[in-house]
Amino acid sequence: MDLINFRVGQKTISLKILDILLTERFEDNLTSLPNDNKSFIGVKGYMETPTPIFDLGIILNKQSTQETNQSLVELFSEWQQKQQQWFTALENSIKHNQPFNHNTDVQQSNFAKWYSHFKTENEDLKAIIERFKTPHNRLYARANKLIELVKQNNEKQALVELSIERNSNYMQLIRLFESAKEQILLDHKPIIIFTTKDGRTPHIGLLVDKVEDNISYKKEDIKPLDKLTDVGFDIDPQTKNMMRGLIKLENKHSVLIDPSAIFRPQHLMHQQAEETEEYGLF
């Protein structure tokens, strides 16, 4: 069986090649229609057929990737603001010879703890995150030296070295914050997968983050749905309805989905999903 893997947030999903008509770049030019289904984001004309488009991020993750990314950008902005407040407090402390009541132990820094455990599939973002450590550690170490200079009544030297820190480690941190936010927004270039049930006409479109790779699998390589709980996969009934199996990749799993089960005519809505055998697996 020939499959294509797609990325949806932190998840990987697989579709049979025979279920796919075409993929195209999402241009946010869909026609909206009244609908109570949160994952339904509009209609796109394809081969003279109005085709409903569904956001797989909402189906699988309860939130679109765009919303997830925006939340992450806001989180980076919050960390950036806290770092700016920390440096401003340090600057005021040195200029006015006042106690510095903020943390200067990088091991106790909440931000350091956060980025040390941050996980992402975005390799460029991961590289940016790794670059935070050096200037962040240096800035905290230098802060202790500056505070000590003030205690020794050497405010002038402390101000000189503070200026150096502002233009070096501190500014490097600020640039990294901006780079991280830019990477998150610019890296997201979603695509629409136009699926088919008969190999000729479109059935539905699925919004995903990107194409990953092509793979070939034998039916014995695909775990049926009753094996999903064995790997701790948390799925709700609606999502389970379209899932046809779990595929073990190199260091993760991919979910094989049947796009025909995502959208059905109204008179079939309350029927059970097609049996796995009917999807051509077992």
PDB file of C-alpha atoms in Angstrom:
ATOM      1  CA  MET A   1       0.000   0.000   0.000  1.00  0.00           C
ATOM      2  CA  ASP A   2       1.401   3.369  -1.042  1.00  0.00           C
ATOM      3  CA  LEU A   3       0.803   6.208   1.402  1.00  0.00           C
ATOM      4  CA  ILE A   4       1.729   9.871   1.749  1.00  0.00           C
ATOM      5  CA  ASN A   5       2.502  11.367   5.151  1.00  0.00           C
ATOM      6  CA  PHE A   6       1.371  14.860   6.119  1.00  0.00           C
ATOM      7  CA  ARG A   7       2.166  17.018   9.125  1.00  0.00           C
ATOM      8  CA  VAL A   8      -0.713  18.432  11.199  1.00  0.00           C
ATOM      9  CA  GLY A   9       0.574  20.295  14.238  1.00  0.00           C
ATOM     10  CA  GLN A  10       2.667  17.809  16.209  1.00  0.00           C
ATOM     11  CA  LYS A  11       0.941  14.843  14.570  1.00  0.00           C
ATOM     12  CA  THR A  12       1.659  12.904  11.391  1.00  0.00           C
ATOM     13  CA  ILE A  13      -1.213  11.495   9.346  1.00  0.00           C
ATOM     14  CA  SER A  14      -1.164   9.169   6.341  1.00  0.00           C
ATOM     15  CA  LEU A  15      -3.489   8.926   3.351  1.00  0.00           C
ATOM     16  CA  LYS A  16      -3.560   6.348   0.621  1.00  0.00           C
ATOM     17  CA  ILE A  17      -2.239   7.779  -2.635  1.00  0.00           C
ATOM     18  CA  LEU A  18      -5.393   6.543  -4.370  1.00  0.00           C
ATOM     19  CA  ASP A  19      -7.452   8.783  -2.067  1.00  0.00           C
ATOM     20  CA  ILE A  20      -5.617  11.919  -3.236  1.00  0.00           C
ATOM     21  CA  LEU A  21      -6.413  13.887  -6.383  1.00  0.00           C
ATOM     22  CA  LEU A  22      -4.176  16.900  -5.874  1.00  0.00           C
ATOM     23  CA  THR A  23      -2.473  19.110  -3.283  1.00  0.00           C
ATOM     24  CA  GLU A  24      -2.257  22.870  -3.602  1.00  0.00           C
ATOM     25  CA  ARG A  25      -1.075  25.828  -1.542  1.00  0.00           C
ATOM     26  CA  PHE A  26      -3.749  27.241   0.752  1.00  0.00           C
ATOM     27  CA  GLU A  27      -4.411  30.862  -0.224  1.00  0.00           C
ATOM     28  CA  ASP A  28      -7.157  31.616   2.313  1.00  0.00           C
ATOM     29  CA  ASN A  29      -9.650  32.233  -0.505  1.00  0.00           C
ATOM     30  CA  LEU A  30     -12.450  29.875   0.485  1.00  0.00           C
ATOM     31  CA  THR A  31     -16.156  30.641   0.259  1.00  0.00           C
ATOM     32  CA  SER A  32     -17.780  30.617   3.684  1.00  0.00           C
ATOM     33  CA  LEU A  33     -21.056  28.816   4.287  1.00  0.00           C
ATOM     34  CA  PRO A  34     -23.214  28.620   7.437  1.00  0.00           C
ATOM     35  CA  ASN A  35     -22.247  25.489   9.331  1.00  0.00           C
ATOM     36  CA  ASP A  36     -21.988  24.298  12.922  1.00  0.00           C
ATOM     37  CA  ASN A  37     -18.943  22.132  12.260  1.00  0.00           C
ATOM     38  CA  LYS A  38     -15.954  24.027  13.637  1.00  0.00           C
ATOM     39  CA  SER A  39     -13.527  22.127  11.398  1.00  0.00           C
ATOM     40  CA  PHE A  40     -15.429  23.118   8.227  1.00  0.00           C
ATOM     41  CA  ILE A  41     -13.665  26.261   6.983  1.00  0.00           C
ATOM     42  CA  GLY A  42     -15.323  26.842   3.596  1.00  0.00           C
ATOM     43  CA  VAL A  43     -15.806  25.696   0.034  1.00  0.00           C
ATOM     44  CA  LYS A  44     -13.313  25.718  -2.818  1.00  0.00           C
ATOM     45  CA  GLY A  45     -14.168  25.152  -6.458  1.00  0.00           C
ATOM     46  CA  TYR A  46     -12.190  22.266  -7.975  1.00  0.00           C
ATOM     47  CA  MET A  47     -12.868  20.695 -11.361  1.00  0.00           C
ATOM     48  CA  GLU A  48     -16.110  22.726 -11.440  1.00  0.00           C
ATOM     49  CA  THR A  49     -17.166  21.003  -8.222  1.00  0.00           C
ATOM     50  CA  PRO A  50     -17.748  23.011  -5.008  1.00  0.00           C
ATOM     51  CA  THR A  51     -15.615  21.056  -2.542  1.00  0.00           C
ATOM     52  CA  PRO A  52     -15.961  21.382   1.253  1.00  0.00           C
ATOM     53  CA  ILE A  53     -12.654  22.041   3.025  1.00  0.00           C
ATOM     54  CA  PHE A  54     -11.964  20.822   6.566  1.00  0.00           C
ATOM     55  CA  ASP A  55      -9.139  21.850   8.878  1.00  0.00           C
ATOM     56  CA  LEU A  56      -7.464  18.652  10.093  1.00  0.00           C
ATOM     57  CA  GLY A  57      -5.731  20.629  12.839  1.00  0.00           C
ATOM     58  CA  ILE A  58      -9.115  21.336  14.430  1.00  0.00           C
ATOM     59  CA  ILE A  59     -10.251  17.735  13.965  1.00  0.00           C
ATOM     60  CA  LEU A  60      -7.111  16.170  15.424  1.00  0.00           C
ATOM     61  CA  ASN A  61      -5.836  18.835  17.825  1.00  0.00           C
ATOM     62  CA  LYS A  62      -9.022  20.766  18.710  1.00  0.00           C
ATOM     63  CA  GLN A  63      -7.266  23.898  17.432  1.00  0.00           C
ATOM     64  CA  SER A  64      -6.030  25.040  14.045  1.00  0.00           C
ATOM     65  CA  THR A  65      -2.278  25.175  13.566  1.00  0.00           C
ATOM     66  CA  GLN A  66      -2.600  28.895  12.872  1.00  0.00           C
ATOM     67  CA  GLU A  67      -4.190  29.416  16.291  1.00  0.00           C
ATOM     68  CA  THR A  68      -1.557  27.208  17.923  1.00  0.00           C
ATOM     69  CA  ASN A  69       1.220  29.188  16.270  1.00  0.00           C
ATOM     70  CA  GLN A  70      -0.304  32.507  17.282  1.00  0.00           C
ATOM     71  CA  SER A  71      -0.496  31.332  20.895  1.00  0.00           C
ATOM     72  CA  LEU A  72       3.177  30.351  20.744  1.00  0.00           C
ATOM     73  CA  VAL A  73       4.112  33.745  19.297  1.00  0.00           C
ATOM     74  CA  GLU A  74       2.248  35.430  22.156  1.00  0.00           C
ATOM     75  CA  LEU A  75       4.104  33.240  24.640  1.00  0.00           C
ATOM     76  CA  PHE A  76       7.457  34.301  23.186  1.00  0.00           C
ATOM     77  CA  SER A  77       6.304  37.908  23.415  1.00  0.00           C
ATOM     78  CA  GLU A  78       5.516  37.414  27.096  1.00  0.00           C
ATOM     79  CA  TRP A  79       8.961  35.945  27.764  1.00  0.00           C
ATOM     80  CA  GLN A  80      10.530  38.801  25.830  1.00  0.00           C
ATOM     81  CA  GLN A  81       8.633  41.386  27.858  1.00  0.00           C
ATOM     82  CA  LYS A  82       9.734  39.730  31.109  1.00  0.00           C
ATOM     83  CA  GLN A  83      13.351  39.761  29.940  1.00  0.00           C
ATOM     84  CA  GLN A  84      13.082  43.446  29.057  1.00  0.00           C
ATOM     85  CA  GLN A  85      11.584  44.199  32.466  1.00  0.00           C
ATOM     86  CA  TRP A  86      14.405  42.241  34.116  1.00  0.00           C
ATOM     87  CA  PHE A  87      17.075  44.251  32.286  1.00  0.00           C
ATOM     88  CA  THR A  88      15.323  47.558  32.969  1.00  0.00           C
ATOM     89  CA  ALA A  89      15.215  46.708  36.671  1.00  0.00           C
ATOM     90  CA  LEU A  90      18.933  45.863  36.574  1.00  0.00           C
ATOM     91  CA  GLU A  91      19.675  49.161  34.851  1.00  0.00           C
ATOM     92  CA  ASN A  92      17.668  51.160  37.410  1.00  0.00           C
ATOM     93  CA  SER A  93      19.346  49.305  40.251  1.00  0.00           C
ATOM     94  CA  ILE A  94      22.831  50.227  39.015  1.00  0.00           C
ATOM     95  CA  LYS A  95      21.985  53.826  38.137  1.00  0.00           C
ATOM     96  CA  HIS A  96      20.274  54.540  41.445  1.00  0.00           C
ATOM     97  CA  ASN A  97      22.294  52.217  43.678  1.00  0.00           C
ATOM     98  CA  GLN A  98      19.191  50.259  44.717  1.00  0.00           C
ATOM     99  CA  PRO A  99      18.772  46.581  45.600  1.00  0.00           C
ATOM    100  CA  PHE A 100      18.113  44.328  42.616  1.00  0.00           C
ATOM    101  CA  ASN A 101      15.174  42.165  43.645  1.00  0.00           C
ATOM    102  CA  HIS A 102      15.136  39.877  40.620  1.00  0.00           C
ATOM    103  CA  ASN A 103      16.691  36.475  40.098  1.00  0.00           C
ATOM    104  CA  THR A 104      20.318  36.331  38.900  1.00  0.00           C
ATOM    105  CA  ASP A 105      20.728  32.563  39.130  1.00  0.00           C
ATOM    106  CA  VAL A 106      20.161  31.241  35.626  1.00  0.00           C
ATOM    107  CA  GLN A 107      19.527  27.770  37.029  1.00  0.00           C
ATOM    108  CA  GLN A 108      16.448  29.173  38.777  1.00  0.00           C
ATOM    109  CA  SER A 109      15.246  31.134  35.762  1.00  0.00           C
ATOM    110  CA  ASN A 110      11.731  30.139  34.686  1.00  0.00           C
ATOM    111  CA  PHE A 111      12.580  31.068  31.126  1.00  0.00           C
ATOM    112  CA  ALA A 112      15.677  28.859  31.132  1.00  0.00           C
ATOM    113  CA  LYS A 113      13.625  25.971  32.490  1.00  0.00           C
ATOM    114  CA  TRP A 114      11.016  26.545  29.792  1.00  0.00           C
ATOM    115  CA  TYR A 115      13.315  26.651  26.771  1.00  0.00           C
ATOM    116  CA  SER A 116      15.331  23.712  28.095  1.00  0.00           C
ATOM    117  CA  HIS A 117      12.214  21.538  27.854  1.00  0.00           C
ATOM    118  CA  PHE A 118      10.687  23.105  24.750  1.00  0.00           C
ATOM    119  CA  LYS A 119       9.810  20.578  22.022  1.00  0.00           C
ATOM    120  CA  THR A 120       9.129  21.314  18.364  1.00  0.00           C
ATOM    121  CA  GLU A 121       9.221  19.552  15.004  1.00  0.00           C
ATOM    122  CA  ASN A 122      10.357  22.798  13.377  1.00  0.00           C
ATOM    123  CA  GLU A 123      14.107  22.314  12.988  1.00  0.00           C
ATOM    124  CA  ASP A 124      14.773  26.012  12.315  1.00  0.00           C
ATOM    125  CA  LEU A 125      12.862  27.045  15.415  1.00  0.00           C
ATOM    126  CA  LYS A 126      14.651  24.369  17.420  1.00  0.00           C
ATOM    127  CA  ALA A 127      17.997  25.841  16.320  1.00  0.00           C
ATOM    128  CA  ILE A 128      16.907  29.313  17.414  1.00  0.00           C
ATOM    129  CA  ILE A 129      15.813  28.032  20.818  1.00  0.00           C
ATOM    130  CA  GLU A 130      19.179  26.368  21.359  1.00  0.00           C
ATOM    131  CA  ARG A 131      20.902  29.709  20.758  1.00  0.00           C
ATOM    132  CA  PHE A 132      19.139  31.318  23.737  1.00  0.00           C
ATOM    133  CA  LYS A 133      21.277  29.500  26.274  1.00  0.00           C
ATOM    134  CA  THR A 134      24.651  31.207  25.767  1.00  0.00           C
ATOM    135  CA  PRO A 135      23.618  34.898  25.889  1.00  0.00           C
ATOM    136  CA  HIS A 136      21.076  34.170  28.617  1.00  0.00           C
ATOM    137  CA  ASN A 137      23.693  32.492  30.829  1.00  0.00           C
ATOM    138  CA  ARG A 138      26.240  35.220  30.160  1.00  0.00           C
ATOM    139  CA  LEU A 139      23.776  38.005  30.934  1.00  0.00           C
ATOM    140  CA  TYR A 140      22.862  36.504  34.300  1.00  0.00           C
ATOM    141  CA  ALA A 141      26.517  35.923  35.168  1.00  0.00           C
ATOM    142  CA  ARG A 142      27.416  39.494  34.227  1.00  0.00           C
ATOM    143  CA  ALA A 143      24.501  40.859  36.254  1.00  0.00           C
ATOM    144  CA  ASN A 144      26.052  39.436  39.407  1.00  0.00           C
ATOM    145  CA  LYS A 145      29.365  41.115  38.568  1.00  0.00           C
ATOM    146  CA  LEU A 146      27.654  44.458  37.924  1.00  0.00           C
ATOM    147  CA  ILE A 147      25.808  44.279  41.225  1.00  0.00           C
ATOM    148  CA  GLU A 148      29.085  43.515  42.982  1.00  0.00           C
ATOM    149  CA  LEU A 149      30.736  46.542  41.361  1.00  0.00           C
ATOM    150  CA  VAL A 150      27.975  48.775  42.732  1.00  0.00           C
ATOM    151  CA  LYS A 151      28.466  47.322  46.204  1.00  0.00           C
ATOM    152  CA  GLN A 152      32.144  48.258  45.865  1.00  0.00           C
ATOM    153  CA  ASN A 153      31.117  51.857  45.018  1.00  0.00           C
ATOM    154  CA  ASN A 154      32.320  51.454  41.457  1.00  0.00           C
ATOM    155  CA  GLU A 155      29.117  52.634  39.779  1.00  0.00           C
ATOM    156  CA  LYS A 156      30.921  54.213  36.836  1.00  0.00           C
ATOM    157  CA  GLN A 157      32.548  50.949  35.796  1.00  0.00           C
ATOM    158  CA  ALA A 158      29.258  49.138  36.375  1.00  0.00           C
ATOM    159  CA  LEU A 159      27.493  51.526  33.979  1.00  0.00           C
ATOM    160  CA  VAL A 160      30.168  51.044  31.316  1.00  0.00           C
ATOM    161  CA  GLU A 161      29.865  47.281  31.515  1.00  0.00           C
ATOM    162  CA  LEU A 162      26.067  47.515  31.615  1.00  0.00           C
ATOM    163  CA  SER A 163      26.174  49.384  28.302  1.00  0.00           C
ATOM    164  CA  ILE A 164      28.355  46.637  26.852  1.00  0.00           C
ATOM    165  CA  GLU A 165      25.849  44.007  28.015  1.00  0.00           C
ATOM    166  CA  ARG A 166      22.949  45.932  26.512  1.00  0.00           C
ATOM    167  CA  ASN A 167      24.632  45.965  23.108  1.00  0.00           C
ATOM    168  CA  SER A 168      25.800  42.356  23.249  1.00  0.00           C
ATOM    169  CA  ASN A 169      24.078  39.599  25.221  1.00  0.00           C
ATOM    170  CA  TYR A 170      20.864  41.488  25.934  1.00  0.00           C
ATOM    171  CA  MET A 171      20.376  42.612  22.321  1.00  0.00           C
ATOM    172  CA  GLN A 172      21.212  39.114  21.129  1.00  0.00           C
ATOM    173  CA  LEU A 173      18.398  37.759  23.286  1.00  0.00           C
ATOM    174  CA  ILE A 174      15.953  40.320  21.926  1.00  0.00           C
ATOM    175  CA  ARG A 175      16.925  39.450  18.341  1.00  0.00           C
ATOM    176  CA  LEU A 176      16.432  35.759  19.111  1.00  0.00           C
ATOM    177  CA  PHE A 177      12.947  36.442  20.448  1.00  0.00           C
ATOM    178  CA  GLU A 178      12.080  38.285  17.239  1.00  0.00           C
ATOM    179  CA  SER A 179      13.629  35.553  15.088  1.00  0.00           C
ATOM    180  CA  ALA A 180      11.663  32.850  16.907  1.00  0.00           C
ATOM    181  CA  LYS A 181       8.364  34.667  16.398  1.00  0.00           C
ATOM    182  CA  GLU A 182       9.138  35.335  12.746  1.00  0.00           C
ATOM    183  CA  GLN A 183      10.098  31.705  12.174  1.00  0.00           C
ATOM    184  CA  ILE A 184       6.855  30.451  13.695  1.00  0.00           C
ATOM    185  CA  LEU A 185       4.716  32.645  11.443  1.00  0.00           C
ATOM    186  CA  LEU A 186       6.701  32.364   8.220  1.00  0.00           C
ATOM    187  CA  ASP A 187       7.244  28.609   8.432  1.00  0.00           C
ATOM    188  CA  HIS A 188       3.537  27.842   8.331  1.00  0.00           C
ATOM    189  CA  LYS A 189       2.554  27.363   4.688  1.00  0.00           C
ATOM    190  CA  PRO A 190      -0.507  25.104   4.807  1.00  0.00           C
ATOM    191  CA  ILE A 191      -1.776  23.098   1.865  1.00  0.00           C
ATOM    192  CA  ILE A 192      -5.114  21.623   0.848  1.00  0.00           C
ATOM    193  CA  ILE A 193      -5.341  17.927   0.002  1.00  0.00           C
ATOM    194  CA  PHE A 194      -8.181  17.293  -2.426  1.00  0.00           C
ATOM    195  CA  THR A 195      -9.397  13.761  -1.788  1.00  0.00           C
ATOM    196  CA  THR A 196     -11.527  11.477  -3.924  1.00  0.00           C
ATOM    197  CA  LYS A 197     -13.712   8.410  -3.518  1.00  0.00           C
ATOM    198  CA  ASP A 198     -13.823   7.362  -7.162  1.00  0.00           C
ATOM    199  CA  GLY A 199     -10.407   8.475  -8.426  1.00  0.00           C
ATOM    200  CA  ARG A 200     -11.909  11.163 -10.672  1.00  0.00           C
ATOM    201  CA  THR A 201     -14.046  13.674  -8.805  1.00  0.00           C
ATOM    202  CA  PRO A 202     -13.210  15.569  -5.607  1.00  0.00           C
ATOM    203  CA  HIS A 203     -14.840  14.512  -2.367  1.00  0.00           C
ATOM    204  CA  ILE A 204     -13.467  16.887   0.291  1.00  0.00           C
ATOM    205  CA  GLY A 205     -10.386  19.018   0.899  1.00  0.00           C
ATOM    206  CA  LEU A 206      -8.234  18.667   3.997  1.00  0.00           C
ATOM    207  CA  LEU A 207      -6.105  21.515   5.335  1.00  0.00           C
ATOM    208  CA  VAL A 208      -2.725  20.260   6.599  1.00  0.00           C
ATOM    209  CA  ASP A 209       0.573  21.921   7.457  1.00  0.00           C
ATOM    210  CA  LYS A 210       2.861  20.275   4.928  1.00  0.00           C
ATOM    211  CA  VAL A 211       3.724  17.158   2.950  1.00  0.00           C
ATOM    212  CA  GLU A 212       6.351  14.969   4.559  1.00  0.00           C
ATOM    213  CA  ASP A 213       7.181  11.852   2.550  1.00  0.00           C
ATOM    214  CA  ASN A 214       5.927   8.844   0.605  1.00  0.00           C
ATOM    215  CA  ILE A 215       5.945   5.420   2.202  1.00  0.00           C
ATOM    216  CA  SER A 216       4.923   1.895   1.282  1.00  0.00           C
ATOM    217  CA  TYR A 217       3.437  -0.405   3.896  1.00  0.00           C
ATOM    218  CA  LYS A 218       2.126  -3.923   4.060  1.00  0.00           C
ATOM    219  CA  LYS A 219      -1.147  -4.538   5.825  1.00  0.00           C
ATOM    220  CA  GLU A 220       0.616  -6.305   8.686  1.00  0.00           C
ATOM    221  CA  ASP A 221       2.579  -3.098   9.374  1.00  0.00           C
ATOM    222  CA  ILE A 222      -0.610  -1.235  10.245  1.00  0.00           C
ATOM    223  CA  LYS A 223      -2.067  -1.693  13.717  1.00  0.00           C
ATOM    224  CA  PRO A 224      -5.871  -1.807  13.764  1.00  0.00           C
ATOM    225  CA  LEU A 225      -7.825   0.617  15.910  1.00  0.00           C
ATOM    226  CA  ASP A 226      -8.047  -1.707  18.881  1.00  0.00           C
ATOM    227  CA  LYS A 227      -4.262  -1.373  19.246  1.00  0.00           C
ATOM    228  CA  LEU A 228      -4.301   2.412  19.545  1.00  0.00           C
ATOM    229  CA  THR A 229      -4.885   2.415  23.276  1.00  0.00           C
ATOM    230  CA  ASP A 230      -1.789   0.253  23.700  1.00  0.00           C
ATOM    231  CA  VAL A 231       0.425   3.210  22.739  1.00  0.00           C
ATOM    232  CA  GLY A 232      -1.430   5.769  24.830  1.00  0.00           C
ATOM    233  CA  PHE A 233      -3.145   7.512  21.921  1.00  0.00           C
ATOM    234  CA  ASP A 234      -5.899   9.790  23.231  1.00  0.00           C
ATOM    235  CA  ILE A 235      -8.752   9.940  20.718  1.00  0.00           C
ATOM    236  CA  ASP A 236     -12.365  11.031  20.900  1.00  0.00           C
ATOM    237  CA  PRO A 237     -15.241   9.263  19.090  1.00  0.00           C
ATOM    238  CA  GLN A 238     -15.427  11.787  16.235  1.00  0.00           C
ATOM    239  CA  THR A 239     -11.725  11.463  15.471  1.00  0.00           C
ATOM    240  CA  LYS A 240     -11.769   7.697  15.883  1.00  0.00           C
ATOM    241  CA  ASN A 241     -14.507   7.549  13.263  1.00  0.00           C
ATOM    242  CA  MET A 242     -12.060   8.447  10.497  1.00  0.00           C
ATOM    243  CA  MET A 243      -9.009   6.584  11.796  1.00  0.00           C
ATOM    244  CA  ARG A 244      -8.162   3.293  10.166  1.00  0.00           C
ATOM    245  CA  GLY A 245      -4.924   2.316  11.842  1.00  0.00           C
ATOM    246  CA  LEU A 246      -1.628   3.303  13.339  1.00  0.00           C
ATOM    247  CA  ILE A 247       1.674   3.105  11.489  1.00  0.00           C
ATOM    248  CA  LYS A 248       5.017   2.893  13.272  1.00  0.00           C
ATOM    249  CA  LEU A 249       7.533   5.274  11.749  1.00  0.00           C
ATOM    250  CA  GLU A 250      11.185   5.626  12.727  1.00  0.00           C
ATOM    251  CA  ASN A 251      10.607   7.361  16.061  1.00  0.00           C
ATOM    252  CA  LYS A 252       6.893   8.155  16.087  1.00  0.00           C
ATOM    253  CA  HIS A 253       3.514   6.968  14.857  1.00  0.00           C
ATOM    254  CA  SER A 254       1.403   8.094  11.948  1.00  0.00           C
ATOM    255  CA  VAL A 255      -2.376   7.846  11.888  1.00  0.00           C
ATOM    256  CA  LEU A 256      -3.899   6.367   8.746  1.00  0.00           C
ATOM    257  CA  ILE A 257      -7.149   8.176   8.025  1.00  0.00           C
ATOM    258  CA  ASP A 258     -10.064   7.576   5.683  1.00  0.00           C
ATOM    259  CA  PRO A 259     -11.161  10.964   4.292  1.00  0.00           C
ATOM    260  CA  SER A 260     -14.521   9.552   3.185  1.00  0.00           C
ATOM    261  CA  ALA A 261     -15.491   9.219   6.856  1.00  0.00           C
ATOM    262  CA  ILE A 262     -14.945  12.900   7.652  1.00  0.00           C
ATOM    263  CA  PHE A 263     -17.875  14.252   5.693  1.00  0.00           C
ATOM    264  CA  ARG A 264     -21.038  12.308   4.858  1.00  0.00           C
ATOM    265  CA  PRO A 265     -24.472  13.184   3.476  1.00  0.00           C
ATOM    266  CA  GLN A 266     -27.007  14.068   6.146  1.00  0.00           C
ATOM    267  CA  HIS A 267     -28.893  10.769   5.879  1.00  0.00           C
ATOM    268  CA  LEU A 268     -25.682   8.842   6.663  1.00  0.00           C
ATOM    269  CA  MET A 269     -24.494  10.988   9.558  1.00  0.00           C
ATOM    270  CA  HIS A 270     -25.739   8.609  12.267  1.00  0.00           C
ATOM    271  CA  GLN A 271     -24.513   5.434  10.634  1.00  0.00           C
ATOM    272  CA  GLN A 272     -21.411   3.682  11.853  1.00  0.00           C
ATOM    273  CA  ALA A 273     -18.110   4.335  10.115  1.00  0.00           C
ATOM    274  CA  GLU A 274     -17.082   1.970   7.366  1.00  0.00           C
ATOM    275  CA  GLU A 275     -15.491  -1.198   8.662  1.00  0.00           C
ATOM    276  CA  THR A 276     -11.724  -1.450   8.403  1.00  0.00           C
ATOM    277  CA  GLU A 277     -12.092  -4.317   5.921  1.00  0.00           C
ATOM    278  CA  GLU A 278     -13.993  -2.021   3.567  1.00  0.00           C
ATOM    279  CA  TYR A 279     -11.101   0.413   3.564  1.00  0.00           C
ATOM    280  CA  GLY A 280      -8.916  -2.237   2.016  1.00  0.00           C
ATOM    281  CA  LEU A 281      -6.553  -2.914   4.882  1.00  0.00           C
ATOM    282  CA  PHE A 282      -7.272  -6.294   6.406  1.00  0.00           C
TER     283      PHE A 282
END
